[in-house]
mmCIF file of C-alpha atoms in Angstrom:
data_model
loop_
_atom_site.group_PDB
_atom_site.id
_atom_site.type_symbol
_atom_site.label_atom_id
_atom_site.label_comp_id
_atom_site.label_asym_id
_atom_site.label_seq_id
_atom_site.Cartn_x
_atom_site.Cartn_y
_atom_site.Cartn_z
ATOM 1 C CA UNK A 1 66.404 107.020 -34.314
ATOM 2 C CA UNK A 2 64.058 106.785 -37.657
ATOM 3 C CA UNK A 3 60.694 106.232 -37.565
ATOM 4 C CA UNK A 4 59.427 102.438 -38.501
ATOM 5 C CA UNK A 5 57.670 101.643 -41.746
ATOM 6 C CA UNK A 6 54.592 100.839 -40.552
ATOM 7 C CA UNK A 7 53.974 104.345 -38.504
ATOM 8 C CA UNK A 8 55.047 106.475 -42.053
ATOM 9 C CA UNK A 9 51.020 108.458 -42.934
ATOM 10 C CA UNK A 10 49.481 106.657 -45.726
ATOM 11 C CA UNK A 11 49.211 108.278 -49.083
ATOM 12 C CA UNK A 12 49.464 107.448 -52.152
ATOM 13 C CA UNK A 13 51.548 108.965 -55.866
ATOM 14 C CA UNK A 14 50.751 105.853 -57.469
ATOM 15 C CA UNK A 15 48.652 103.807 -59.849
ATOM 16 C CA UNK A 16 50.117 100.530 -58.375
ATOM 17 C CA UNK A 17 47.634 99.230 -55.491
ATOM 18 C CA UNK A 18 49.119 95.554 -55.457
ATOM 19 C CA UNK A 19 52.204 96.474 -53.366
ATOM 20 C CA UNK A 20 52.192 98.417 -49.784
ATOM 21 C CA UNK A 21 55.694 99.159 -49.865
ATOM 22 C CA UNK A 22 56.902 103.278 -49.414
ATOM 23 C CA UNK A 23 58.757 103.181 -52.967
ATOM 24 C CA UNK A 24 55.633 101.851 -54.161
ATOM 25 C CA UNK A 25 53.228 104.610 -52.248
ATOM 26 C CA UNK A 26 55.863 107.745 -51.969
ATOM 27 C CA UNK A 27 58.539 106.896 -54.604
ATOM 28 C CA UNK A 28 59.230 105.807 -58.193
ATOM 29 C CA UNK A 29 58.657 102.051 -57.850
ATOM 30 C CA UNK A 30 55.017 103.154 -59.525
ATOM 31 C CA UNK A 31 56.358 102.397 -63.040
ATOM 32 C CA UNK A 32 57.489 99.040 -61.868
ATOM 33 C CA UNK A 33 54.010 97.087 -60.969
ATOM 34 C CA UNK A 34 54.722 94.298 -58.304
ATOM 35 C CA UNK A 35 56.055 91.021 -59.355
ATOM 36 C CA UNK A 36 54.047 88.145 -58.838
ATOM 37 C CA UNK A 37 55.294 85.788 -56.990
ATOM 38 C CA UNK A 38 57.404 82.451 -58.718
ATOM 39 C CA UNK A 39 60.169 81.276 -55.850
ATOM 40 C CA UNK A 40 59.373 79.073 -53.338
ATOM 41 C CA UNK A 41 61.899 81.664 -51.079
ATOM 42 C CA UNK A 42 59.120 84.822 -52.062
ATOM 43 C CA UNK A 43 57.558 85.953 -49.219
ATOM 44 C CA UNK A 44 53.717 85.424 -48.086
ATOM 45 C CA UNK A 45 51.133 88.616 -47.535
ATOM 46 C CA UNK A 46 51.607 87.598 -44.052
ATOM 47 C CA UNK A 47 55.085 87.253 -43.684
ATOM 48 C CA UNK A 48 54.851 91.118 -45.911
ATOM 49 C CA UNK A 49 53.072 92.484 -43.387
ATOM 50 C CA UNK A 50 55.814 91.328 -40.789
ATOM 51 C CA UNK A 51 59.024 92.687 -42.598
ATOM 52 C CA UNK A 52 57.079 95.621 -43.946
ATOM 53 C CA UNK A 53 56.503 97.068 -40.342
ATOM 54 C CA UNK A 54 59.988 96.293 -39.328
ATOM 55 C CA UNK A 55 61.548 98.094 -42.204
ATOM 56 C CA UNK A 56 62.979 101.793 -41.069
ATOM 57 C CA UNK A 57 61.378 104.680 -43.178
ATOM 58 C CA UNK A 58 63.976 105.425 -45.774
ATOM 59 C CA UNK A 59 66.052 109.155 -45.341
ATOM 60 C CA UNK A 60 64.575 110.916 -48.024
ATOM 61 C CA UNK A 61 61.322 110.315 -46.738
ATOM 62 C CA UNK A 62 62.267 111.615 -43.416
ATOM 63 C CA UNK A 63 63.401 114.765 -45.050
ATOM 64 C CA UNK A 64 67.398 114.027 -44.576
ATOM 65 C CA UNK A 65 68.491 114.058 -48.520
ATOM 66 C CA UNK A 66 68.438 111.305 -51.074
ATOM 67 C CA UNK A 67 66.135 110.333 -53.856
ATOM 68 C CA UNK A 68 62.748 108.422 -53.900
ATOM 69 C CA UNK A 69 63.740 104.959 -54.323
ATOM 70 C CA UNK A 70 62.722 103.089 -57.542
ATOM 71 C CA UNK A 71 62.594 99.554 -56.702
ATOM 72 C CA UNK A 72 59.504 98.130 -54.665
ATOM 73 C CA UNK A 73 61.175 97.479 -51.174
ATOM 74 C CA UNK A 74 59.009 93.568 -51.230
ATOM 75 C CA UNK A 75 61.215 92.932 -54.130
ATOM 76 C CA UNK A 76 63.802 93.586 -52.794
ATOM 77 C CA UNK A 77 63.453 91.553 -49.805
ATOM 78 C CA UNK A 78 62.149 88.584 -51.670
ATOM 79 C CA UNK A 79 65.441 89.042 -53.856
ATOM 80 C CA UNK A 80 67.582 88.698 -50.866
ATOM 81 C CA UNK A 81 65.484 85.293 -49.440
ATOM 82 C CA UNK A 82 66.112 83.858 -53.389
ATOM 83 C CA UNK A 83 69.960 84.142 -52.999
ATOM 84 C CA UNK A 84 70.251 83.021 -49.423
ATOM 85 C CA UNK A 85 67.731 79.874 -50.316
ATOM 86 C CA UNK A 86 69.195 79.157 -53.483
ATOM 87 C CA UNK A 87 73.354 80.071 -52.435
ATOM 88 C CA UNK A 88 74.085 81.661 -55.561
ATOM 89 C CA UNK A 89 76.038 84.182 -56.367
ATOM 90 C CA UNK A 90 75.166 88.359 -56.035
ATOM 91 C CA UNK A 91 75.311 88.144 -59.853
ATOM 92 C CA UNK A 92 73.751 85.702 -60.706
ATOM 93 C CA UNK A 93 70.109 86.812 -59.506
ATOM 94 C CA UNK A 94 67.883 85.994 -61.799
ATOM 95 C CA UNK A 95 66.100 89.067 -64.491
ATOM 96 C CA UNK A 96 62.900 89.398 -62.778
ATOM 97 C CA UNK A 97 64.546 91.220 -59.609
ATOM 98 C CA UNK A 98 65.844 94.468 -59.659
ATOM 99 C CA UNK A 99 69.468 94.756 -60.407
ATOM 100 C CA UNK A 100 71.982 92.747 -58.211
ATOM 101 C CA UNK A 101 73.635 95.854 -57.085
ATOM 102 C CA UNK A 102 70.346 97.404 -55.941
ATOM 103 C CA UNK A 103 69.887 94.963 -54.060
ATOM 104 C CA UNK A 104 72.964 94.435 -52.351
ATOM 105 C CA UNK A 105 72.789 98.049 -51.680
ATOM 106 C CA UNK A 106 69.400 97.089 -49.225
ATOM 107 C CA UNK A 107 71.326 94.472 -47.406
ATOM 108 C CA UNK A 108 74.007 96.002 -46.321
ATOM 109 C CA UNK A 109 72.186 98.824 -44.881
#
């Protein structure tokens, strides 16, 4: 069983202080500065904090293979909330989230 978010140590590889998330701290989200938020369906600070320490620490973190992720993980959820709120399609996600694909690949974990 993997470790949960919220226990992974806290360090930092990037310039990016507005997000919390592990792509953001440990992976290559750095390049990609948080989005502020625009949908009614993004998430809170508070409601953040909730997900974020619910969220299992990704593999390649753990030492089990795989690449540092690129896409902040907040994003990603707040991408997810947008389709299920709005009912549109897995394409049709609108140009300020990361790639529809990306984050389909999140949900079905």
């Amino acid at each position: 069983m993997s470790q949960l978010y919220a226990l992974a140590p806290v360090r930092s590889n990037s310039a990016a202080r507005e997000c919390d998330c592990l792509a953001h701290r440990f992976g290559n989200a750095g390049n990609n500065p948080h989005r502020r938020p625009r949908y009614p369906s993004d998430m809170t600070d508070a409601e953040w904090a909730v997900v974020r320490d619910a969220m299992p620490v990704p593999s390649w973190l753990e030492g089990r293979g795989g690449q540092p992720e690129g896409y902040c993980h907040r994003r990603l959820v707040d991408a997810v909330r947008y389709l299920v709120a709005g009912g549109i399609t897995w394409r049709a996600m609108p140009a300020d989230f990361p790639a529809w694909d990306r984050v389909y690949a999140l949900f079905r974990r």
